[in-house]
Short mmCIF file of C-alpha atoms and ligand atoms in Angstrom, two decimals:
data_model
loop_
_atom_site.label_atom_id
_atom_site.label_comp_id
_atom_site.label_asym_id
_atom_site.label_seq_id
_atom_site.Cartn_x
_atom_site.Cartn_y
_atom_site.Cartn_z
CA MET O 225 -27.50 131.33 3.51
CA ASP O 226 -24.49 132.70 5.41
CA SER O 227 -23.60 130.31 8.23
CA GLY O 228 -21.60 132.96 10.09
CA LEU O 229 -24.25 135.65 9.40
CA GLU O 230 -21.43 137.95 8.23
CA ASN O 231 -23.54 139.82 5.72
CA VAL O 232 -26.66 139.99 7.84
CA VAL O 233 -27.59 143.30 9.46
CA ALA O 234 -29.51 142.38 12.62
CA ALA O 235 -29.68 145.64 14.58
CA GLU O 236 -29.51 149.40 14.39
CA THR O 237 -27.42 150.90 17.15
CA ILE O 238 -26.31 154.26 18.51
CA LEU O 239 -23.57 152.60 20.56
CA SER O 240 -20.56 151.77 18.37
CA ASP O 241 -19.43 151.55 14.77
CA VAL O 242 -16.80 149.06 13.60
CA ASP O 243 -15.25 150.11 10.27
CA GLY O 244 -13.44 146.95 9.27
CA LEU O 245 -12.02 148.26 6.00
CA ASN O 246 -10.37 151.32 7.49
CA GLY O 247 -9.59 149.91 10.94
CA ARG O 248 -11.65 152.42 12.87
CA LEU O 249 -13.82 151.96 15.95
CA VAL O 250 -16.12 154.74 17.12
CA ILE O 251 -17.96 154.45 20.43
CA ARG O 252 -20.82 156.93 20.78
CA GLY O 253 -19.01 159.47 18.63
CA TRP O 254 -15.51 158.96 20.10
CA PRO O 255 -12.60 157.21 18.36
CA VAL O 256 -11.47 154.33 20.58
CA GLU O 257 -7.94 155.77 20.79
CA THR O 258 -9.31 158.95 22.40
CA LEU O 259 -11.39 156.98 24.89
CA ALA O 260 -8.48 154.72 25.79
CA ALA O 261 -6.19 157.69 26.44
CA SER O 262 -8.60 159.79 28.47
CA MET O 263 -11.55 157.97 30.00
CA ALA O 264 -12.07 156.02 33.19
CA PHE O 265 -14.45 153.07 33.51
CA GLU O 266 -17.08 155.30 35.14
CA ASP O 267 -16.96 157.75 32.21
CA ALA O 268 -17.42 154.89 29.74
CA ALA O 269 -20.39 153.56 31.74
CA HIS O 270 -21.99 156.98 31.57
CA LEU O 271 -21.22 157.34 27.87
CA LEU O 272 -22.75 153.99 26.93
CA TRP O 273 -25.77 154.15 29.24
CA GLN O 274 -26.84 157.73 28.50
CA ASP O 275 -30.28 158.01 26.85
CA LEU O 276 -30.93 154.33 27.65
CA PHE O 277 -31.72 154.73 31.36
CA ALA O 278 -33.90 157.72 32.25
CA ASP O 279 -32.57 157.76 35.84
CA LEU O 280 -28.85 157.80 34.91
CA PRO O 281 -27.11 160.29 37.24
CA ASP O 282 -23.97 162.32 36.42
CA VAL O 283 -20.56 160.63 36.37
CA PRO O 284 -19.57 161.29 40.02
CA ALA O 285 -22.95 160.02 41.30
CA LEU O 286 -22.71 157.00 39.02
CA GLY O 287 -19.23 156.30 40.42
CA ALA O 288 -20.68 156.45 43.94
CA GLN O 289 -23.49 154.09 42.90
CA LEU O 290 -20.95 151.63 41.46
CA GLY O 291 -18.89 151.82 44.66
CA ALA O 292 -21.93 151.14 46.86
CA ALA O 293 -22.94 148.27 44.57
CA ARG O 294 -19.46 146.69 44.91
CA VAL O 295 -19.92 146.68 48.67
CA ALA O 296 -23.44 145.22 48.38
CA VAL O 297 -22.23 142.44 46.08
CA ALA O 298 -19.29 141.56 48.34
CA ALA O 299 -21.76 140.74 51.12
CA ARG O 300 -23.10 137.94 48.91
CA LEU O 301 -19.77 136.31 48.06
CA LYS O 302 -20.46 133.65 50.70
CA ASP O 303 -23.33 132.33 48.52
CA ILE O 304 -20.88 131.29 45.76
CA PRO O 305 -19.70 127.69 45.99
CA ASP O 306 -16.01 126.82 46.33
CA GLY O 307 -14.01 125.09 43.63
CA LEU O 308 -15.16 127.17 40.64
CA ASP O 309 -12.75 128.48 38.03
CA VAL O 310 -12.70 132.26 37.63
CA ILE O 311 -15.15 132.53 34.75
CA SER O 312 -17.62 130.19 36.48
CA GLY O 313 -17.29 132.28 39.66
CA LEU O 314 -18.32 135.33 37.64
CA ARG O 315 -21.13 133.54 35.84
CA VAL O 316 -22.58 132.03 39.02
CA GLY O 317 -22.20 135.29 40.94
CA TRP O 318 -23.95 137.29 38.23
CA SER O 319 -26.77 134.72 38.10
CA LEU O 320 -27.60 135.45 41.74
CA LEU O 321 -28.36 139.13 41.05
CA PRO O 322 -31.94 140.43 40.55
CA ASP O 323 -32.77 139.92 36.88
CA GLU O 324 -34.41 143.23 35.97
CA GLU O 325 -34.19 145.75 33.13
CA THR O 326 -33.34 148.71 35.37
CA LEU O 327 -30.30 150.93 35.88
CA ASP O 328 -29.88 149.28 39.31
CA SER O 329 -29.54 145.91 37.58
CA ALA O 330 -26.94 147.28 35.12
CA VAL O 331 -24.98 148.96 37.93
CA LEU O 332 -25.02 145.78 40.01
CA LEU O 333 -23.75 143.71 37.08
CA ALA O 334 -20.94 146.18 36.29
CA ALA O 335 -19.96 146.53 39.95
CA ALA O 336 -20.15 142.81 40.63
CA ALA O 337 -17.77 141.89 37.80
CA PRO O 338 -14.50 142.98 39.49
CA VAL O 339 -15.68 141.89 42.94
CA LEU O 340 -16.49 138.38 41.71
CA THR O 341 -13.41 138.12 39.50
CA ALA O 342 -10.97 139.27 42.18
CA ALA O 343 -12.60 137.00 44.77
CA ALA O 344 -12.45 133.98 42.44
CA ILE O 345 -8.77 134.60 41.67
CA ARG O 346 -7.98 134.89 45.37
CA ARG O 347 -10.06 131.82 46.22
CA GLY O 348 -8.01 129.85 43.70
CA ARG O 349 -4.89 130.98 45.57
CA GLY O 350 -6.38 129.95 48.93
CA LEU O 351 -6.86 133.58 49.98
CA ALA O 352 -9.90 135.31 51.51
CA PRO O 353 -11.54 138.11 49.50
CA VAL O 354 -10.54 141.72 50.09
CA ALA O 355 -13.52 143.96 50.93
CA PRO O 356 -14.25 146.63 48.29
CA ASP O 357 -13.56 150.32 48.91
CA ALA O 358 -16.57 152.30 47.68
CA ASP O 359 -14.61 155.56 47.67
CA ILE O 360 -12.00 154.80 45.00
CA SER O 361 -12.38 154.23 41.27
CA GLN O 362 -13.61 150.86 40.08
CA SER O 363 -10.30 150.09 38.33
CA ALA O 364 -8.20 151.01 41.37
CA ASP O 365 -10.53 148.97 43.56
CA PHE O 366 -10.31 145.96 41.25
CA LEU O 367 -6.52 145.88 41.56
CA ARG O 368 -6.77 146.52 45.30
CA MET O 369 -9.23 143.64 45.73
CA LEU O 370 -6.78 141.45 43.83
CA THR O 371 -3.67 142.12 45.91
CA GLY O 372 -4.90 143.76 49.12
CA ASP O 373 -2.71 146.82 48.43
CA MET O 374 -3.59 150.17 46.94
CA PRO O 375 -2.35 150.00 43.32
CA ASP O 376 0.08 152.33 41.64
CA PRO O 377 -2.02 154.99 39.84
CA ALA O 378 -0.31 154.00 36.56
CA ALA O 379 -1.64 150.45 36.94
CA ALA O 380 -5.18 151.66 37.64
CA ARG O 381 -4.92 153.97 34.64
CA ALA O 382 -3.77 151.07 32.44
CA LEU O 383 -6.72 148.95 33.59
CA ASP O 384 -9.08 151.84 32.81
CA ALA O 385 -7.54 152.07 29.34
CA TYR O 386 -8.20 148.36 28.82
CA LEU O 387 -11.77 148.30 30.16
CA VAL O 388 -12.72 151.36 28.12
CA THR O 389 -11.09 149.99 24.96
CA VAL O 390 -13.16 146.80 25.10
CA CYS O 391 -16.41 148.31 26.45
CA ASP O 392 -18.28 147.90 23.16
CA HIS O 393 -17.66 146.60 19.65
CA GLY O 394 -20.70 146.45 17.39
CA LEU O 395 -22.65 143.26 16.97
CA ASN O 396 -19.96 140.77 18.00
CA ALA O 397 -21.02 137.24 19.00
CA SER O 398 -21.46 137.94 22.72
CA THR O 399 -23.34 141.20 22.17
CA PHE O 400 -25.63 139.50 19.69
CA ALA O 401 -26.27 136.74 22.23
CA ALA O 402 -27.05 139.37 24.87
CA ARG O 403 -29.44 141.17 22.54
CA VAL O 404 -31.28 137.96 21.62
CA VAL O 405 -31.82 137.15 25.29
CA ALA O 406 -32.83 140.73 26.11
CA SER O 407 -35.41 140.60 23.31
CA THR O 408 -37.22 137.83 25.20
CA ARG O 409 -37.55 140.29 28.16
CA ALA O 410 -35.62 137.86 30.39
CA GLY O 411 -33.71 140.70 32.10
CA LEU O 412 -30.24 142.25 32.00
CA VAL O 413 -28.66 139.56 34.17
CA SER O 414 -29.77 136.82 31.79
CA ALA O 415 -28.50 138.88 28.86
CA ALA O 416 -25.12 139.36 30.57
CA VAL O 417 -24.78 135.66 31.42
CA ALA O 418 -25.53 134.82 27.78
CA GLY O 419 -22.93 137.36 26.66
CA LEU O 420 -20.33 135.95 29.01
CA SER O 421 -21.02 132.41 27.86
CA ALA O 422 -20.46 133.45 24.23
CA LEU O 423 -17.37 135.46 25.13
CA LYS O 424 -15.72 132.44 26.76
CA GLY O 425 -14.96 130.66 23.48
CA PRO O 426 -11.40 130.83 22.10
CA LEU O 427 -12.60 132.30 18.80
CA HIS O 428 -13.99 135.30 20.69
CA GLY O 429 -12.88 136.48 24.16
CA GLY O 430 -11.07 133.32 25.18
CA ALA O 431 -8.02 134.09 23.05
CA PRO O 432 -5.70 136.19 25.25
CA GLY O 433 -4.67 133.41 27.65
CA PRO O 434 -3.59 131.22 24.70
CA VAL O 435 -1.76 134.25 23.23
CA LEU O 436 0.58 134.20 26.22
CA ASP O 437 0.89 130.43 26.01
CA MET O 438 2.08 130.91 22.41
CA VAL O 439 4.51 133.69 23.30
CA ASP O 440 5.95 131.57 26.12
CA ALA O 441 6.12 128.40 24.00
CA ILE O 442 8.13 130.31 21.37
CA GLY O 443 10.39 131.48 24.18
CA ALA O 444 13.16 133.13 22.11
CA PRO O 445 13.18 135.14 18.85
CA GLU O 446 15.09 132.46 16.91
CA ASN O 447 12.32 129.90 17.58
CA ALA O 448 9.45 131.98 16.23
CA GLU O 449 9.32 130.90 12.57
CA ASP O 450 9.68 127.18 13.30
CA TRP O 451 7.08 127.25 16.05
CA ILE O 452 4.61 129.16 13.87
CA ASP O 453 5.17 126.86 10.88
CA GLY O 454 4.54 123.86 13.11
CA ALA O 455 1.30 125.32 14.42
CA LEU O 456 0.04 126.29 10.96
CA SER O 457 0.93 122.91 9.48
CA ARG O 458 -1.16 121.25 12.21
CA GLY O 459 -4.05 123.52 11.16
CA ASP O 460 -3.99 125.49 14.44
CA ARG O 461 -5.26 129.06 14.59
CA LEU O 462 -2.81 131.56 15.96
CA MET O 463 -4.52 133.37 18.80
CA GLY O 464 -4.64 137.15 18.67
CA PHE O 465 -4.74 137.28 14.85
CA GLY O 466 -7.55 137.51 12.31
CA HIS O 467 -10.98 139.06 12.70
CA ARG O 468 -14.40 138.63 11.19
CA VAL O 469 -14.84 142.34 10.47
CA TYR O 470 -11.39 143.96 10.32
CA ARG O 471 -9.53 143.63 7.06
CA VAL O 472 -6.70 145.77 8.49
CA ARG O 473 -5.09 146.01 11.91
CA ASP O 474 -7.59 146.18 14.78
CA PRO O 475 -7.34 149.76 16.12
CA ARG O 476 -7.59 148.45 19.68
CA ALA O 477 -4.26 146.63 19.30
CA ASP O 478 -2.24 149.86 19.21
CA ALA O 479 -4.39 151.55 21.86
CA LEU O 480 -3.57 148.66 24.21
CA LYS O 481 0.08 148.44 23.17
CA ALA O 482 0.44 152.12 24.11
CA ALA O 483 -1.20 151.38 27.49
CA VAL O 484 1.24 148.51 28.22
CA ALA O 485 4.19 150.65 27.14
CA ARG O 486 3.25 153.27 29.75
CA LEU O 487 3.74 150.66 32.50
CA PRO O 488 7.28 150.43 33.88
CA GLY O 489 9.32 147.30 33.18
CA THR O 490 7.41 146.15 30.10
CA ALA O 491 9.84 147.17 27.32
CA GLY O 492 11.55 143.76 27.02
CA ARG O 493 8.29 141.81 26.94
CA ILE O 494 6.85 144.19 24.34
CA ALA O 495 9.95 143.89 22.16
CA PHE O 496 9.71 140.09 22.19
CA ALA O 497 5.97 140.18 21.54
CA GLU O 498 6.56 142.50 18.59
CA HIS O 499 9.03 140.01 17.19
CA VAL O 500 6.46 137.20 17.53
CA GLU O 501 3.79 139.44 16.00
CA ARG O 502 5.93 140.26 12.95
CA ALA O 503 6.76 136.59 12.45
CA VAL O 504 3.10 135.54 12.69
CA LEU O 505 1.95 138.26 10.31
CA GLY O 506 4.64 137.27 7.81
CA ARG O 507 3.65 133.60 7.89
CA LEU O 508 -0.10 134.33 7.72
CA ALA O 509 0.47 136.60 4.72
CA GLN O 510 2.36 133.77 2.98
CA LYS O 511 -0.28 131.20 3.78
CA TYR O 512 -3.32 133.38 3.01
CA PRO O 513 -2.20 135.86 0.31
CA GLN O 514 -5.81 136.61 -0.63
CA ARG O 515 -7.06 137.20 2.91
CA ARG O 516 -5.41 139.80 5.11
CA LEU O 517 -5.11 138.42 8.62
CA GLU O 518 -3.93 141.08 11.06
CA THR O 519 -3.34 141.53 14.76
CA ASN O 520 -6.57 141.74 16.78
CA VAL O 521 -7.40 143.17 20.20
CA GLU O 522 -6.40 140.03 22.08
CA PHE O 523 -2.65 140.10 21.35
CA TYR O 524 -1.83 143.22 23.38
CA THR O 525 -4.68 142.52 25.81
CA ALA O 526 -2.63 139.53 26.89
CA LEU O 527 0.48 141.63 27.49
CA LEU O 528 -1.42 144.32 29.36
CA LEU O 529 -3.29 141.98 31.68
CA GLU O 530 -0.11 140.02 32.35
CA ALA O 531 1.71 143.26 33.25
CA LEU O 532 -1.10 144.05 35.71
CA GLY O 533 -0.47 140.76 37.49
CA LEU O 534 -3.66 139.04 36.37
CA PRO O 535 -3.52 135.27 35.87
CA ARG O 536 -4.31 133.87 32.40
CA GLU O 537 -7.50 132.14 33.47
CA ALA O 538 -8.88 135.54 34.50
CA PHE O 539 -8.29 137.26 31.16
CA THR O 540 -11.74 136.48 29.76
CA PRO O 541 -13.57 137.51 32.96
CA VAL O 542 -11.59 140.78 32.96
CA PHE O 543 -12.68 141.33 29.36
CA ALA O 544 -16.25 140.88 30.62
CA CYS O 545 -15.60 143.52 33.31
CA GLY O 546 -15.33 146.04 30.45
CA ARG O 547 -17.77 144.53 27.94
CA ILE O 548 -20.58 144.39 30.52
CA LEU O 549 -21.12 148.06 29.71
CA GLY O 550 -21.78 147.24 26.06
CA TRP O 551 -23.91 144.17 26.82
CA THR O 552 -26.21 146.09 29.16
CA ALA O 553 -26.45 149.08 26.80
CA HIS O 554 -27.24 146.84 23.81
CA ALA O 555 -29.74 144.88 25.89
CA ARG O 556 -31.56 148.10 26.78
CA GLU O 557 -31.45 149.21 23.17
CA GLN O 558 -32.92 145.88 22.07
CA ILE O 559 -35.64 146.08 24.71
CA GLY O 560 -36.47 149.52 23.29
CA GLU O 561 -36.96 147.89 19.88
CA GLY O 562 -39.84 145.98 21.43
CA ARG O 563 -39.46 143.03 19.09
CA LEU O 564 -38.52 139.41 19.86
CA VAL O 565 -35.48 138.28 17.82
CA ARG O 566 -36.58 135.14 16.04
CA PRO O 567 -34.89 134.29 12.72
CA ARG O 568 -35.79 131.30 10.56
CA SER O 569 -33.95 128.19 9.45
CA VAL O 570 -34.14 126.10 6.29
CA TYR O 571 -35.10 122.50 7.00
CA ARG O 572 -32.66 119.97 5.44
CA GLY O 573 -33.66 116.90 7.46
CA PRO O 574 -35.58 113.81 6.39
CA VAL O 575 -39.13 114.25 5.18
CA PRO O 576 -41.84 112.17 6.85
CA VAL O 577 -42.32 108.81 5.17
CA ALA O 578 -45.81 108.50 3.68
CA ALA O 579 -47.91 105.94 5.60
N1 ACO I 822 -4.56 131.67 12.54
C1 ACO I 822 -4.48 130.84 11.51
N2 ACO I 822 -5.37 130.80 10.51
C2 ACO I 822 -6.39 131.67 10.57
C3 ACO I 822 -6.52 132.58 11.63
C4 ACO I 822 -5.55 132.56 12.64
N3 ACO I 822 -5.63 133.39 13.70
N4 ACO I 822 -7.64 133.33 11.43
C5 ACO I 822 -8.18 132.89 10.29
N5 ACO I 822 -7.42 131.88 9.77
C6 ACO I 822 -7.67 131.16 8.56
C7 ACO I 822 -8.98 130.37 8.63
O1 ACO I 822 -8.76 129.09 9.20
C8 ACO I 822 -9.38 130.32 7.19
O2 ACO I 822 -8.62 129.32 6.57
P1 ACO I 822 -9.24 128.27 5.54
O3 ACO I 822 -9.81 129.11 4.45
O4 ACO I 822 -8.08 127.43 5.17
O5 ACO I 822 -10.32 127.56 6.31
C9 ACO I 822 -8.89 131.67 6.64
O6 ACO I 822 -7.87 132.11 7.52
C10 ACO I 822 -9.95 132.74 6.57
O7 ACO I 822 -10.58 132.82 7.82
P2 ACO I 822 -11.65 133.97 8.09
O8 ACO I 822 -12.87 133.70 7.30
O9 ACO I 822 -10.97 135.26 7.95
O10 ACO I 822 -11.92 133.74 9.64
P3 ACO I 822 -13.27 133.99 10.42
O11 ACO I 822 -13.87 135.28 10.08
O12 ACO I 822 -14.13 132.80 10.33
O13 ACO I 822 -12.68 133.97 11.90
C11 ACO I 822 -11.63 134.55 13.86
C12 ACO I 822 -12.34 135.10 12.62
C13 ACO I 822 -12.54 133.56 14.55
C14 ACO I 822 -11.36 135.71 14.81
C15 ACO I 822 -10.31 133.89 13.40
O14 ACO I 822 -9.49 134.84 12.76
C16 ACO I 822 -9.57 133.23 14.54
O15 ACO I 822 -9.88 132.10 14.89
N6 ACO I 822 -8.58 133.93 15.16
C17 ACO I 822 -7.87 133.36 16.28
C18 ACO I 822 -8.69 133.49 17.57
C19 ACO I 822 -8.74 134.93 18.05
O16 ACO I 822 -7.75 135.66 18.04
N7 ACO I 822 -9.94 135.31 18.52
C20 ACO I 822 -10.19 136.68 19.03
C21 ACO I 822 -10.95 137.50 18.04
S1 ACO I 822 -11.20 139.15 18.62
C22 ACO I 822 -12.52 139.03 19.62
O17 ACO I 822 -13.44 138.30 19.40
C23 ACO I 822 -12.55 139.79 20.87
#
């Protein structure tokens, strides 16, 4: 038995292929680097949902549908209780949507993610939500709903690069959770809430906030080695490093680093992060000579989302704003399988005492 299921194949998919030995990620036939450099969120939605929803329109019409859905969701923000952290705001808000298996349900989930996330961030700052603009791209609207101002096109482009880069990634823990729930025919909303709940953990999508905490705690290049040695000697895991599947550098790390580098004013922060990264990789290689631990997606995610002005507690919900495309696509694929996911366990508990 494999407690982490690492050698278990539990699905066939047309959505994405993670080649952990060669550090390659292909999403519906496209290398992730190409997607990150050229696609907007709406294009990625179309790419992942094609063939899975018979009524999927073309990209411009899908963009219009997403815009209209953002406006529809914003009208329901008043139903979300106060005092929730950002991820709970997203989880509660999603739970209120109609739990169906339709394109409308997928569009509502994808459109709701930035509306709910931006509103929760603003609520935490004591600010009222900014109404969505159905006529601009989802990434531009996300940043606009965050600040109230129309974003610089470079910032919207960087957010697109991020959301597209993380839109799907094989049978990771959250996608598996979403597929299991979808197999029960509970609906896409239930599958997405399950995915989000799995994503939240620090070993999965909860890592980028702690990445910045680490970078800030190190503070200056000369502190890096001592800080890292201290963390490793306490048995801590260094966030943003290591991966269950990749045995080489995660290809998303460089796609995201390139996206941060295109934003003005980030050169100094990137240079310091690179110093921290080199120091961590050196120490991990010393400690685990038999097991290559490399930079994963979360390290440069943290830098990119910070540069876009997002607070740390919103990093995981923003990840979900991209990954919702993969969760809904996988959920539809699983529904198409028509088979409940129900593995077995080996009983190791006490046996009944004979009377
Ligand atoms: N820092 C320190 N030690 C580590 C790290 C790390 N980042 N990653 C793995 N190790 C150690 C493990 O503790 C283990 O040590 P041990 O043999 O002494 O117990 C050894 O390296 C081998 O671990 P693996 O089997 O390679 O790790 P696993 O596949 O179970 O875990 C995981 C993968 C969870 C991503 C792990 O590398 C980790 O915790 N990383 C930090 C958290 C993180 O960055 N998460 C985001 C992942 S990307 C994503 O999900 C979106």
